[in-house]
Amino acid sequence: MFSEQCYEWGSKRSVIRELFEYGKQRAAVVGAENVYDFSLGNPTVPAPDEVGEAIRDILVTETSIQIHGYTSAQGDAAVRKAIADYLNQTYGTNFHQDNFYMTCGAAASLCIAFHALVESPEDEIIAIAPYFPEYKVFAEGSGAKFVMVKPDMENFQINIEALGEAVNEHTRAVIINSPNNPSGVVYTEETIEKLAALLNKKSSEVGHPVYLVTDEPYREIVYDGIQVPFVTKYYKDTIVCYSYSKSLSLPGERIGYILVPDEAAESRRLYLSVCGAGRKLGYVCAPSLMQQVVARCQGKVGDINAYKENRDILYDGLRKLGYECVHPDGAFYMFVKAFGGDSEAFSEKAKEFDLLLVAADGFGCPGYVRVSYCVDKAMIERSLGAFAKLAEAYR
Ligand code: PLP
């Protein structure tokens, strides 16, 4: 006997992975340069030079135990202090080292946060569509019910009215992600203010805090001077789940953190619950070398201009061809309306032209596809001919 639920998660690949694997098979047949693979969100921009410099320096200056040994379960104290100092300088906050728990990236941050919050099978975690599909697995894995709030199809900000209807006495947390995967939209200050007002009202109505979990792997990946509101400043019961996977282009190194601010309701107990969840899941002591690396690279980001260039070429190119796209202000995804309205059929049709576009049904938003543009610029330029043929097929 074993877990049917885990078997199900393990045996069904995500649509994204499915498409990526298909792309590899197809490349073997027609040549990699003829497959336009927009499936994965794997950063193509190299890690900033400071990452390599930090690794080299740490390797020669630190002892083996400092480089490879265990740190405290919640992460090295000096590393957590460096992160707190950086955020305080940047956002005018007042964090300290004991607000932070180092993790193996955003996925671990979210799993730990959900396990820390969820108490009974009646508990609910709400995600706002379009959302990162793994949220469902992480929420259900923590024992909660996963609840989806339908998107605001006008501008892909939060559908506040629908969210208000979804929150009830079972709601433990609402999860948001901005800049957003898959839409590329950045939630405005007005949106965050409305969200905070709603959650304050609902928390008093239901008689317990409705925590806001903010998933922020793309916080620094924004274009044209767009500002990403720092959520803890707007809503006190916020838990930040951060990752260096995208900002420092380190997805394979598995490093990030959870931030539980002092202002959050029952902050100390909640932080200790995070520590307990980390322990329960076996996620103690994030990679020691990488902890030290990120401490030295606070405020550094990969070359965002490369992503912006890709965005501009793709956005302008697709618009000229008659595609309707949500204007992406951040992350490295473009959300494109499927011709014919059926995203799965559209994604299948796109394959005929070796264009790999992810149907957005799994993101809670049928009728769209996600185009991940963290790819080579030359591939985007080559792909426009295939996009033209795809559009032509629907005329
Ligand atoms: N959250 C979002 C919105 C993501 O896009 C991703 C990865 O693509 C993750 C979480 C997982 O990030 P990590 O690699 O840091 O676990």
JSON list of C-alpha atoms in Angstrom, two decimals, residues 46-270:
[
{"chain": "A", "resi": 46, "resn": "PRO", "atom": "CA", "xyz": [23.22, 34.16, -16.64]},
{"chain": "A", "resi": 47, "resn": "ALA", "atom": "CA", "xyz": [23.54, 34.62, -12.89]},
{"chain": "A", "resi": 48, "resn": "PRO", "atom": "CA", "xyz": [25.06, 38.06, -12.15]},
{"chain": "A", "resi": 49, "resn": "ASP", "atom": "CA", "xyz": [28.89, 38.11, -11.92]},
{"chain": "A", "resi": 50, "resn": "GLU", "atom": "CA", "xyz": [28.67, 38.72, -8.18]},
{"chain": "A", "resi": 51, "resn": "VAL", "atom": "CA", "xyz": [27.33, 35.16, -7.73]},
{"chain": "A", "resi": 52, "resn": "GLY", "atom": "CA", "xyz": [30.43, 33.54, -9.23]},
{"chain": "A", "resi": 53, "resn": "GLU", "atom": "CA", "xyz": [32.69, 36.00, -7.38]},
{"chain": "A", "resi": 54, "resn": "ALA", "atom": "CA", "xyz": [30.97, 35.21, -4.08]},
{"chain": "A", "resi": 55, "resn": "ILE", "atom": "CA", "xyz": [31.29, 31.44, -4.64]},
{"chain": "A", "resi": 56, "resn": "ARG", "atom": "CA", "xyz": [35.01, 31.72, -5.48]},
{"chain": "A", "resi": 57, "resn": "ASP", "atom": "CA", "xyz": [35.67, 33.96, -2.51]},
{"chain": "A", "resi": 58, "resn": "ILE", "atom": "CA", "xyz": [33.74, 31.77, -0.08]},
{"chain": "A", "resi": 59, "resn": "LEU", "atom": "CA", "xyz": [35.60, 28.68, -1.32]},
{"chain": "A", "resi": 60, "resn": "VAL", "atom": "CA", "xyz": [39.00, 30.20, -0.55]},
{"chain": "A", "resi": 61, "resn": "THR", "atom": "CA", "xyz": [38.19, 32.18, 2.60]},
{"chain": "A", "resi": 62, "resn": "GLU", "atom": "CA", "xyz": [35.78, 29.97, 4.55]},
{"chain": "A", "resi": 63, "resn": "THR", "atom": "CA", "xyz": [36.36, 26.65, 6.29]},
{"chain": "A", "resi": 64, "resn": "SER", "atom": "CA", "xyz": [34.92, 23.40, 5.01]},
{"chain": "A", "resi": 65, "resn": "ILE", "atom": "CA", "xyz": [32.37, 23.32, 7.81]},
{"chain": "A", "resi": 66, "resn": "GLN", "atom": "CA", "xyz": [31.25, 26.87, 7.04]},
{"chain": "A", "resi": 67, "resn": "ILE", "atom": "CA", "xyz": [30.84, 25.99, 3.38]},
{"chain": "A", "resi": 68, "resn": "HIS", "atom": "CA", "xyz": [29.37, 22.50, 3.63]},
{"chain": "A", "resi": 69, "resn": "GLY", "atom": "CA", "xyz": [28.25, 22.04, 7.25]},
{"chain": "A", "resi": 70, "resn": "TYR", "atom": "CA", "xyz": [24.78, 22.32, 8.76]},
{"chain": "A", "resi": 71, "resn": "THR", "atom": "CA", "xyz": [23.56, 25.79, 9.66]},
{"chain": "A", "resi": 72, "resn": "SER", "atom": "CA", "xyz": [20.79, 26.40, 12.21]},
{"chain": "A", "resi": 73, "resn": "ALA", "atom": "CA", "xyz": [17.56, 24.71, 11.10]},
{"chain": "A", "resi": 74, "resn": "GLN", "atom": "CA", "xyz": [16.07, 28.11, 10.15]},
{"chain": "A", "resi": 75, "resn": "GLY", "atom": "CA", "xyz": [19.26, 29.23, 8.37]},
{"chain": "A", "resi": 76, "resn": "ASP", "atom": "CA", "xyz": [22.49, 30.97, 9.35]},
{"chain": "A", "resi": 77, "resn": "ALA", "atom": "CA", "xyz": [21.83, 33.96, 11.64]},
{"chain": "A", "resi": 78, "resn": "ALA", "atom": "CA", "xyz": [24.25, 36.29, 9.78]},
{"chain": "A", "resi": 79, "resn": "VAL", "atom": "CA", "xyz": [22.60, 35.40, 6.46]},
{"chain": "A", "resi": 80, "resn": "ARG", "atom": "CA", "xyz": [19.13, 36.15, 7.83]},
{"chain": "A", "resi": 81, "resn": "LYS", "atom": "CA", "xyz": [20.42, 39.44, 9.23]},
{"chain": "A", "resi": 82, "resn": "ALA", "atom": "CA", "xyz": [21.90, 40.42, 5.85]},
{"chain": "A", "resi": 83, "resn": "ILE", "atom": "CA", "xyz": [18.50, 39.84, 4.21]},
{"chain": "A", "resi": 84, "resn": "ALA", "atom": "CA", "xyz": [16.67, 41.79, 6.93]},
{"chain": "A", "resi": 85, "resn": "ASP", "atom": "CA", "xyz": [19.13, 44.71, 6.57]},
{"chain": "A", "resi": 86, "resn": "TYR", "atom": "CA", "xyz": [18.74, 44.79, 2.80]},
{"chain": "A", "resi": 87, "resn": "LEU", "atom": "CA", "xyz": [14.93, 44.78, 2.92]},
{"chain": "A", "resi": 88, "resn": "ASN", "atom": "CA", "xyz": [14.90, 47.45, 5.63]},
{"chain": "A", "resi": 89, "resn": "GLN", "atom": "CA", "xyz": [17.14, 49.72, 3.55]},
{"chain": "A", "resi": 90, "resn": "THR", "atom": "CA", "xyz": [15.16, 49.11, 0.38]},
{"chain": "A", "resi": 91, "resn": "TYR", "atom": "CA", "xyz": [11.58, 49.18, 1.65]},
{"chain": "A", "resi": 92, "resn": "GLY", "atom": "CA", "xyz": [11.85, 51.13, 4.91]},
{"chain": "A", "resi": 93, "resn": "THR", "atom": "CA", "xyz": [10.73, 48.09, 6.92]},
{"chain": "A", "resi": 94, "resn": "ASN", "atom": "CA", "xyz": [11.87, 46.99, 10.36]},
{"chain": "A", "resi": 95, "resn": "PHE", "atom": "CA", "xyz": [12.67, 43.29, 10.06]},
{"chain": "A", "resi": 96, "resn": "HIS", "atom": "CA", "xyz": [15.23, 41.35, 12.06]},
{"chain": "A", "resi": 97, "resn": "GLN", "atom": "CA", "xyz": [16.92, 37.99, 11.59]},
{"chain": "A", "resi": 98, "resn": "ASP", "atom": "CA", "xyz": [14.27, 36.08, 13.55]},
{"chain": "A", "resi": 99, "resn": "ASN", "atom": "CA", "xyz": [11.60, 37.00, 11.02]},
{"chain": "A", "resi": 100, "resn": "PHE", "atom": "CA", "xyz": [13.29, 34.78, 8.43]},
{"chain": "A", "resi": 101, "resn": "TYR", "atom": "CA", "xyz": [13.40, 31.06, 7.68]},
{"chain": "A", "resi": 102, "resn": "MET", "atom": "CA", "xyz": [15.75, 30.01, 4.86]},
{"chain": "A", "resi": 103, "resn": "THR", "atom": "CA", "xyz": [14.30, 27.52, 2.38]},
{"chain": "A", "resi": 104, "resn": "CYS", "atom": "CA", "xyz": [15.04, 25.54, -0.77]},
{"chain": "A", "resi": 105, "resn": "GLY", "atom": "CA", "xyz": [13.27, 28.05, -3.05]},
{"chain": "A", "resi": 106, "resn": "ALA", "atom": "CA", "xyz": [9.70, 29.26, -3.43]},
{"chain": "A", "resi": 107, "resn": "ALA", "atom": "CA", "xyz": [8.20, 25.78, -3.73]},
{"chain": "A", "resi": 108, "resn": "ALA", "atom": "CA", "xyz": [9.59, 24.82, -0.31]},
{"chain": "A", "resi": 109, "resn": "SER", "atom": "CA", "xyz": [8.61, 28.23, 1.11]},
{"chain": "A", "resi": 110, "resn": "LEU", "atom": "CA", "xyz": [5.01, 27.73, 0.02]},
{"chain": "A", "resi": 111, "resn": "CYS", "atom": "CA", "xyz": [4.77, 24.13, 1.22]},
{"chain": "A", "resi": 112, "resn": "ILE", "atom": "CA", "xyz": [6.17, 25.10, 4.61]},
{"chain": "A", "resi": 113, "resn": "ALA", "atom": "CA", "xyz": [3.90, 28.16, 4.90]},
{"chain": "A", "resi": 114, "resn": "PHE", "atom": "CA", "xyz": [0.79, 26.12, 4.05]},
{"chain": "A", "resi": 115, "resn": "HIS", "atom": "CA", "xyz": [1.70, 23.34, 6.47]},
{"chain": "A", "resi": 116, "resn": "ALA", "atom": "CA", "xyz": [2.30, 25.94, 9.16]},
{"chain": "A", "resi": 117, "resn": "LEU", "atom": "CA", "xyz": [-1.16, 27.44, 8.62]},
{"chain": "A", "resi": 118, "resn": "VAL", "atom": "CA", "xyz": [-3.40, 24.45, 7.97]},
{"chain": "A", "resi": 119, "resn": "GLU", "atom": "CA", "xyz": [-5.00, 22.73, 10.93]},
{"chain": "A", "resi": 120, "resn": "SER", "atom": "CA", "xyz": [-8.02, 20.75, 9.73]},
{"chain": "A", "resi": 121, "resn": "PRO", "atom": "CA", "xyz": [-9.27, 19.17, 6.47]},
{"chain": "A", "resi": 122, "resn": "GLU", "atom": "CA", "xyz": [-11.97, 21.85, 6.37]},
{"chain": "A", "resi": 123, "resn": "ASP", "atom": "CA", "xyz": [-9.36, 24.61, 6.04]},
{"chain": "A", "resi": 124, "resn": "GLU", "atom": "CA", "xyz": [-9.24, 26.37, 2.71]},
{"chain": "A", "resi": 125, "resn": "ILE", "atom": "CA", "xyz": [-6.48, 28.08, 0.77]},
{"chain": "A", "resi": 126, "resn": "ILE", "atom": "CA", "xyz": [-7.61, 30.49, -1.91]},
{"chain": "A", "resi": 127, "resn": "ALA", "atom": "CA", "xyz": [-5.66, 31.23, -5.09]},
{"chain": "A", "resi": 128, "resn": "ILE", "atom": "CA", "xyz": [-6.51, 33.92, -7.58]},
{"chain": "A", "resi": 129, "resn": "ALA", "atom": "CA", "xyz": [-6.63, 32.87, -11.22]},
{"chain": "A", "resi": 130, "resn": "PRO", "atom": "CA", "xyz": [-4.55, 32.84, -13.25]},
{"chain": "A", "resi": 131, "resn": "TYR", "atom": "CA", "xyz": [-2.20, 31.10, -10.80]},
{"chain": "A", "resi": 132, "resn": "PHE", "atom": "CA", "xyz": [0.90, 28.86, -10.78]},
{"chain": "A", "resi": 133, "resn": "PRO", "atom": "CA", "xyz": [-0.60, 25.33, -11.10]},
{"chain": "A", "resi": 134, "resn": "GLU", "atom": "CA", "xyz": [1.61, 23.83, -8.37]},
{"chain": "A", "resi": 135, "resn": "TYR", "atom": "CA", "xyz": [-0.34, 25.86, -5.77]},
{"chain": "A", "resi": 136, "resn": "LYS", "atom": "CA", "xyz": [-3.06, 23.23, -5.93]},
{"chain": "A", "resi": 137, "resn": "VAL", "atom": "CA", "xyz": [-0.60, 20.43, -5.15]},
{"chain": "A", "resi": 138, "resn": "PHE", "atom": "CA", "xyz": [1.06, 22.45, -2.37]},
{"chain": "A", "resi": 139, "resn": "ALA", "atom": "CA", "xyz": [-2.30, 23.41, -0.79]},
{"chain": "A", "resi": 140, "resn": "GLU", "atom": "CA", "xyz": [-3.80, 19.92, -1.01]},
{"chain": "A", "resi": 141, "resn": "GLY", "atom": "CA", "xyz": [-0.50, 18.43, 0.14]},
{"chain": "A", "resi": 142, "resn": "SER", "atom": "CA", "xyz": [-0.79, 20.49, 3.32]},
{"chain": "A", "resi": 143, "resn": "GLY", "atom": "CA", "xyz": [-4.22, 18.96, 3.93]},
{"chain": "A", "resi": 144, "resn": "ALA", "atom": "CA", "xyz": [-6.28, 22.00, 2.90]},
{"chain": "A", "resi": 145, "resn": "LYS", "atom": "CA", "xyz": [-8.99, 22.43, 0.29]},
{"chain": "A", "resi": 146, "resn": "PHE", "atom": "CA", "xyz": [-7.83, 24.40, -2.72]},
{"chain": "A", "resi": 147, "resn": "VAL", "atom": "CA", "xyz": [-10.25, 27.13, -3.76]},
{"chain": "A", "resi": 148, "resn": "MET", "atom": "CA", "xyz": [-9.89, 29.13, -6.95]},
{"chain": "A", "resi": 149, "resn": "VAL", "atom": "CA", "xyz": [-11.17, 32.66, -7.47]},
{"chain": "A", "resi": 150, "resn": "LYS", "atom": "CA", "xyz": [-11.98, 33.45, -11.07]},
{"chain": "A", "resi": 151, "resn": "PRO", "atom": "CA", "xyz": [-9.85, 36.03, -12.89]},
{"chain": "A", "resi": 152, "resn": "ASP", "atom": "CA", "xyz": [-10.60, 39.64, -13.60]},
{"chain": "A", "resi": 153, "resn": "MET", "atom": "CA", "xyz": [-10.61, 39.24, -17.38]},
{"chain": "A", "resi": 154, "resn": "GLU", "atom": "CA", "xyz": [-10.46, 43.02, -17.96]},
{"chain": "A", "resi": 155, "resn": "ASN", "atom": "CA", "xyz": [-6.93, 43.61, -16.72]},
{"chain": "A", "resi": 156, "resn": "PHE", "atom": "CA", "xyz": [-5.92, 40.45, -14.78]},
{"chain": "A", "resi": 157, "resn": "GLN", "atom": "CA", "xyz": [-5.71, 42.34, -11.50]},
{"chain": "A", "resi": 158, "resn": "ILE", "atom": "CA", "xyz": [-7.47, 40.68, -8.52]},
{"chain": "A", "resi": 159, "resn": "ASN", "atom": "CA", "xyz": [-11.21, 40.11, -8.84]},
{"chain": "A", "resi": 160, "resn": "ILE", "atom": "CA", "xyz": [-11.93, 41.62, -5.42]},
{"chain": "A", "resi": 161, "resn": "GLU", "atom": "CA", "xyz": [-15.67, 40.96, -5.55]},
{"chain": "A", "resi": 162, "resn": "ALA", "atom": "CA", "xyz": [-15.22, 37.27, -6.33]},
{"chain": "A", "resi": 163, "resn": "LEU", "atom": "CA", "xyz": [-12.54, 37.00, -3.65]},
{"chain": "A", "resi": 164, "resn": "GLY", "atom": "CA", "xyz": [-14.91, 38.58, -1.11]},
{"chain": "A", "resi": 165, "resn": "GLU", "atom": "CA", "xyz": [-17.48, 35.90, -1.93]},
{"chain": "A", "resi": 166, "resn": "ALA", "atom": "CA", "xyz": [-14.94, 33.09, -1.56]},
{"chain": "A", "resi": 167, "resn": "VAL", "atom": "CA", "xyz": [-13.52, 34.00, 1.87]},
{"chain": "A", "resi": 168, "resn": "ASN", "atom": "CA", "xyz": [-15.34, 32.28, 4.73]},
{"chain": "A", "resi": 169, "resn": "GLU", "atom": "CA", "xyz": [-14.67, 30.99, 8.26]},
{"chain": "A", "resi": 170, "resn": "HIS", "atom": "CA", "xyz": [-12.61, 28.10, 6.82]},
{"chain": "A", "resi": 171, "resn": "THR", "atom": "CA", "xyz": [-10.23, 30.35, 4.90]},
{"chain": "A", "resi": 172, "resn": "ARG", "atom": "CA", "xyz": [-6.72, 30.06, 6.32]},
{"chain": "A", "resi": 173, "resn": "ALA", "atom": "CA", "xyz": [-4.89, 31.96, 3.64]},
{"chain": "A", "resi": 174, "resn": "VAL", "atom": "CA", "xyz": [-5.11, 33.70, 0.31]},
{"chain": "A", "resi": 175, "resn": "ILE", "atom": "CA", "xyz": [-2.14, 33.29, -1.98]},
{"chain": "A", "resi": 176, "resn": "ILE", "atom": "CA", "xyz": [-1.09, 35.97, -4.46]},
{"chain": "A", "resi": 177, "resn": "ASN", "atom": "CA", "xyz": [1.76, 36.15, -6.95]},
{"chain": "A", "resi": 178, "resn": "SER", "atom": "CA", "xyz": [2.93, 39.44, -8.47]},
{"chain": "A", "resi": 179, "resn": "PRO", "atom": "CA", "xyz": [4.62, 39.89, -10.91]},
{"chain": "A", "resi": 180, "resn": "ASN", "atom": "CA", "xyz": [2.41, 37.07, -12.02]},
{"chain": "A", "resi": 181, "resn": "ASN", "atom": "CA", "xyz": [3.11, 33.73, -13.59]},
{"chain": "A", "resi": 182, "resn": "PRO", "atom": "CA", "xyz": [1.40, 33.25, -16.09]},
{"chain": "A", "resi": 183, "resn": "SER", "atom": "CA", "xyz": [-0.03, 36.70, -16.95]},
{"chain": "A", "resi": 184, "resn": "GLY", "atom": "CA", "xyz": [3.06, 38.90, -16.46]},
{"chain": "A", "resi": 185, "resn": "VAL", "atom": "CA", "xyz": [0.77, 41.40, -14.72]},
{"chain": "A", "resi": 186, "resn": "VAL", "atom": "CA", "xyz": [2.01, 43.35, -11.69]},
{"chain": "A", "resi": 187, "resn": "TYR", "atom": "CA", "xyz": [-0.68, 44.06, -9.09]},
{"chain": "A", "resi": 188, "resn": "THR", "atom": "CA", "xyz": [-0.99, 47.82, -8.65]},
{"chain": "A", "resi": 189, "resn": "GLU", "atom": "CA", "xyz": [-0.86, 49.65, -5.34]},
{"chain": "A", "resi": 190, "resn": "GLU", "atom": "CA", "xyz": [-4.60, 50.25, -5.70]},
{"chain": "A", "resi": 191, "resn": "THR", "atom": "CA", "xyz": [-5.20, 46.51, -6.04]},
{"chain": "A", "resi": 192, "resn": "ILE", "atom": "CA", "xyz": [-3.09, 45.71, -2.98]},
{"chain": "A", "resi": 193, "resn": "GLU", "atom": "CA", "xyz": [-4.90, 48.39, -0.97]},
{"chain": "A", "resi": 194, "resn": "LYS", "atom": "CA", "xyz": [-8.29, 47.00, -1.97]},
{"chain": "A", "resi": 195, "resn": "LEU", "atom": "CA", "xyz": [-7.10, 43.49, -1.13]},
{"chain": "A", "resi": 196, "resn": "ALA", "atom": "CA", "xyz": [-5.86, 44.62, 2.29]},
{"chain": "A", "resi": 197, "resn": "ALA", "atom": "CA", "xyz": [-9.15, 46.40, 3.03]},
{"chain": "A", "resi": 198, "resn": "LEU", "atom": "CA", "xyz": [-11.11, 43.29, 2.04]},
{"chain": "A", "resi": 199, "resn": "LEU", "atom": "CA", "xyz": [-8.97, 40.91, 4.10]},
{"chain": "A", "resi": 200, "resn": "ASN", "atom": "CA", "xyz": [-9.12, 43.20, 7.16]},
{"chain": "A", "resi": 201, "resn": "LYS", "atom": "CA", "xyz": [-12.91, 43.30, 6.88]},
{"chain": "A", "resi": 202, "resn": "LYS", "atom": "CA", "xyz": [-13.19, 39.54, 6.33]},
{"chain": "A", "resi": 203, "resn": "SER", "atom": "CA", "xyz": [-10.79, 38.74, 9.17]},
{"chain": "A", "resi": 204, "resn": "SER", "atom": "CA", "xyz": [-13.03, 40.62, 11.61]},
{"chain": "A", "resi": 205, "resn": "GLU", "atom": "CA", "xyz": [-16.15, 39.00, 10.17]},
{"chain": "A", "resi": 206, "resn": "VAL", "atom": "CA", "xyz": [-14.81, 35.45, 10.46]},
{"chain": "A", "resi": 207, "resn": "GLY", "atom": "CA", "xyz": [-13.13, 36.09, 13.81]},
{"chain": "A", "resi": 208, "resn": "HIS", "atom": "CA", "xyz": [-9.59, 35.03, 12.88]},
{"chain": "A", "resi": 209, "resn": "PRO", "atom": "CA", "xyz": [-6.83, 36.47, 10.70]},
{"chain": "A", "resi": 210, "resn": "VAL", "atom": "CA", "xyz": [-7.00, 35.52, 7.05]},
{"chain": "A", "resi": 211, "resn": "TYR", "atom": "CA", "xyz": [-3.29, 35.37, 6.23]},
{"chain": "A", "resi": 212, "resn": "LEU", "atom": "CA", "xyz": [-2.00, 36.63, 2.92]},
{"chain": "A", "resi": 213, "resn": "VAL", "atom": "CA", "xyz": [0.77, 34.48, 1.46]},
{"chain": "A", "resi": 214, "resn": "THR", "atom": "CA", "xyz": [2.66, 36.43, -1.18]},
{"chain": "A", "resi": 215, "resn": "ASP", "atom": "CA", "xyz": [4.75, 34.33, -3.57]},
{"chain": "A", "resi": 216, "resn": "GLU", "atom": "CA", "xyz": [7.48, 36.62, -4.92]},
{"chain": "A", "resi": 217, "resn": "PRO", "atom": "CA", "xyz": [10.08, 34.89, -7.09]},
{"chain": "A", "resi": 218, "resn": "TYR", "atom": "CA", "xyz": [9.70, 37.62, -9.73]},
{"chain": "A", "resi": 219, "resn": "ARG", "atom": "CA", "xyz": [9.72, 40.64, -7.37]},
{"chain": "A", "resi": 220, "resn": "GLU", "atom": "CA", "xyz": [12.67, 42.34, -9.12]},
{"chain": "A", "resi": 221, "resn": "ILE", "atom": "CA", "xyz": [11.79, 41.28, -12.68]},
{"chain": "A", "resi": 222, "resn": "VAL", "atom": "CA", "xyz": [9.78, 44.32, -13.77]},
{"chain": "A", "resi": 223, "resn": "TYR", "atom": "CA", "xyz": [10.11, 46.69, -16.73]},
{"chain": "A", "resi": 224, "resn": "ASP", "atom": "CA", "xyz": [9.71, 50.38, -17.52]},
{"chain": "A", "resi": 225, "resn": "GLY", "atom": "CA", "xyz": [10.21, 51.51, -13.91]},
{"chain": "A", "resi": 226, "resn": "ILE", "atom": "CA", "xyz": [7.05, 49.74, -12.66]},
{"chain": "A", "resi": 227, "resn": "GLN", "atom": "CA", "xyz": [6.98, 49.50, -8.85]},
{"chain": "A", "resi": 228, "resn": "VAL", "atom": "CA", "xyz": [5.96, 46.32, -7.05]},
{"chain": "A", "resi": 229, "resn": "PRO", "atom": "CA", "xyz": [4.23, 47.26, -3.77]},
{"chain": "A", "resi": 230, "resn": "PHE", "atom": "CA", "xyz": [5.93, 45.59, -0.79]},
{"chain": "A", "resi": 231, "resn": "VAL", "atom": "CA", "xyz": [2.93, 43.75, 0.58]},
{"chain": "A", "resi": 232, "resn": "THR", "atom": "CA", "xyz": [3.78, 43.62, 4.32]},
{"chain": "A", "resi": 233, "resn": "LYS", "atom": "CA", "xyz": [3.44, 47.42, 4.36]},
{"chain": "A", "resi": 234, "resn": "TYR", "atom": "CA", "xyz": [-0.20, 47.19, 3.29]},
{"chain": "A", "resi": 235, "resn": "TYR", "atom": "CA", "xyz": [-1.50, 44.16, 5.17]},
{"chain": "A", "resi": 236, "resn": "LYS", "atom": "CA", "xyz": [0.00, 43.11, 8.46]},
{"chain": "A", "resi": 237, "resn": "ASP", "atom": "CA", "xyz": [-0.99, 39.43, 8.37]},
{"chain": "A", "resi": 238, "resn": "THR", "atom": "CA", "xyz": [1.28, 38.74, 5.44]},
{"chain": "A", "resi": 239, "resn": "ILE", "atom": "CA", "xyz": [3.75, 35.89, 4.98]},
{"chain": "A", "resi": 240, "resn": "VAL", "atom": "CA", "xyz": [6.32, 36.47, 2.21]},
{"chain": "A", "resi": 241, "resn": "CYS", "atom": "CA", "xyz": [7.61, 33.47, 0.27]},
{"chain": "A", "resi": 242, "resn": "TYR", "atom": "CA", "xyz": [10.68, 34.52, -1.66]},
{"chain": "A", "resi": 243, "resn": "SER", "atom": "CA", "xyz": [13.10, 32.73, -3.97]},
{"chain": "A", "resi": 244, "resn": "TYR", "atom": "CA", "xyz": [16.38, 33.64, -5.69]},
{"chain": "A", "resi": 245, "resn": "SER", "atom": "CA", "xyz": [15.58, 31.22, -8.55]},
{"chain": "A", "resi": 246, "resn": "LYS", "atom": "CA", "xyz": [14.66, 33.96, -11.00]},
{"chain": "A", "resi": 247, "resn": "SER", "atom": "CA", "xyz": [16.22, 37.19, -9.69]},
{"chain": "A", "resi": 248, "resn": "LEU", "atom": "CA", "xyz": [19.70, 35.63, -9.45]},
{"chain": "A", "resi": 249, "resn": "SER", "atom": "CA", "xyz": [19.03, 32.93, -12.11]},
{"chain": "A", "resi": 250, "resn": "LEU", "atom": "CA", "xyz": [19.72, 30.17, -9.57]},
{"chain": "A", "resi": 251, "resn": "PRO", "atom": "CA", "xyz": [16.74, 27.81, -9.91]},
{"chain": "A", "resi": 252, "resn": "GLY", "atom": "CA", "xyz": [18.85, 24.68, -9.61]},
{"chain": "A", "resi": 253, "resn": "GLU", "atom": "CA", "xyz": [20.54, 25.85, -6.43]},
{"chain": "A", "resi": 254, "resn": "ARG", "atom": "CA", "xyz": [17.26, 25.82, -4.47]},
{"chain": "A", "resi": 255, "resn": "ILE", "atom": "CA", "xyz": [17.47, 28.85, -2.22]},
{"chain": "A", "resi": 256, "resn": "GLY", "atom": "CA", "xyz": [14.87, 31.27, -0.85]},
{"chain": "A", "resi": 257, "resn": "TYR", "atom": "CA", "xyz": [13.20, 32.30, 2.39]},
{"chain": "A", "resi": 258, "resn": "ILE", "atom": "CA", "xyz": [9.98, 32.77, 4.32]},
{"chain": "A", "resi": 259, "resn": "LEU", "atom": "CA", "xyz": [9.40, 36.09, 6.07]},
{"chain": "A", "resi": 260, "resn": "VAL", "atom": "CA", "xyz": [6.99, 36.31, 9.01]},
{"chain": "A", "resi": 261, "resn": "PRO", "atom": "CA", "xyz": [6.87, 39.96, 10.11]},
{"chain": "A", "resi": 262, "resn": "ASP", "atom": "CA", "xyz": [6.45, 40.92, 13.80]},
{"chain": "A", "resi": 263, "resn": "GLU", "atom": "CA", "xyz": [3.20, 42.74, 12.92]},
{"chain": "A", "resi": 264, "resn": "ALA", "atom": "CA", "xyz": [1.48, 39.53, 11.79]},
{"chain": "A", "resi": 265, "resn": "ALA", "atom": "CA", "xyz": [-1.11, 38.12, 14.20]},
{"chain": "A", "resi": 266, "resn": "GLU", "atom": "CA", "xyz": [0.53, 35.73, 16.67]},
{"chain": "A", "resi": 267, "resn": "SER", "atom": "CA", "xyz": [3.80, 36.37, 14.89]},
{"chain": "A", "resi": 268, "resn": "ARG", "atom": "CA", "xyz": [6.09, 34.37, 17.23]},
{"chain": "A", "resi": 269, "resn": "ARG", "atom": "CA", "xyz": [3.79, 31.38, 17.33]},
{"chain": "A", "resi": 270, "resn": "LEU", "atom": "CA", "xyz": [3.37, 31.54, 13.59]}
]
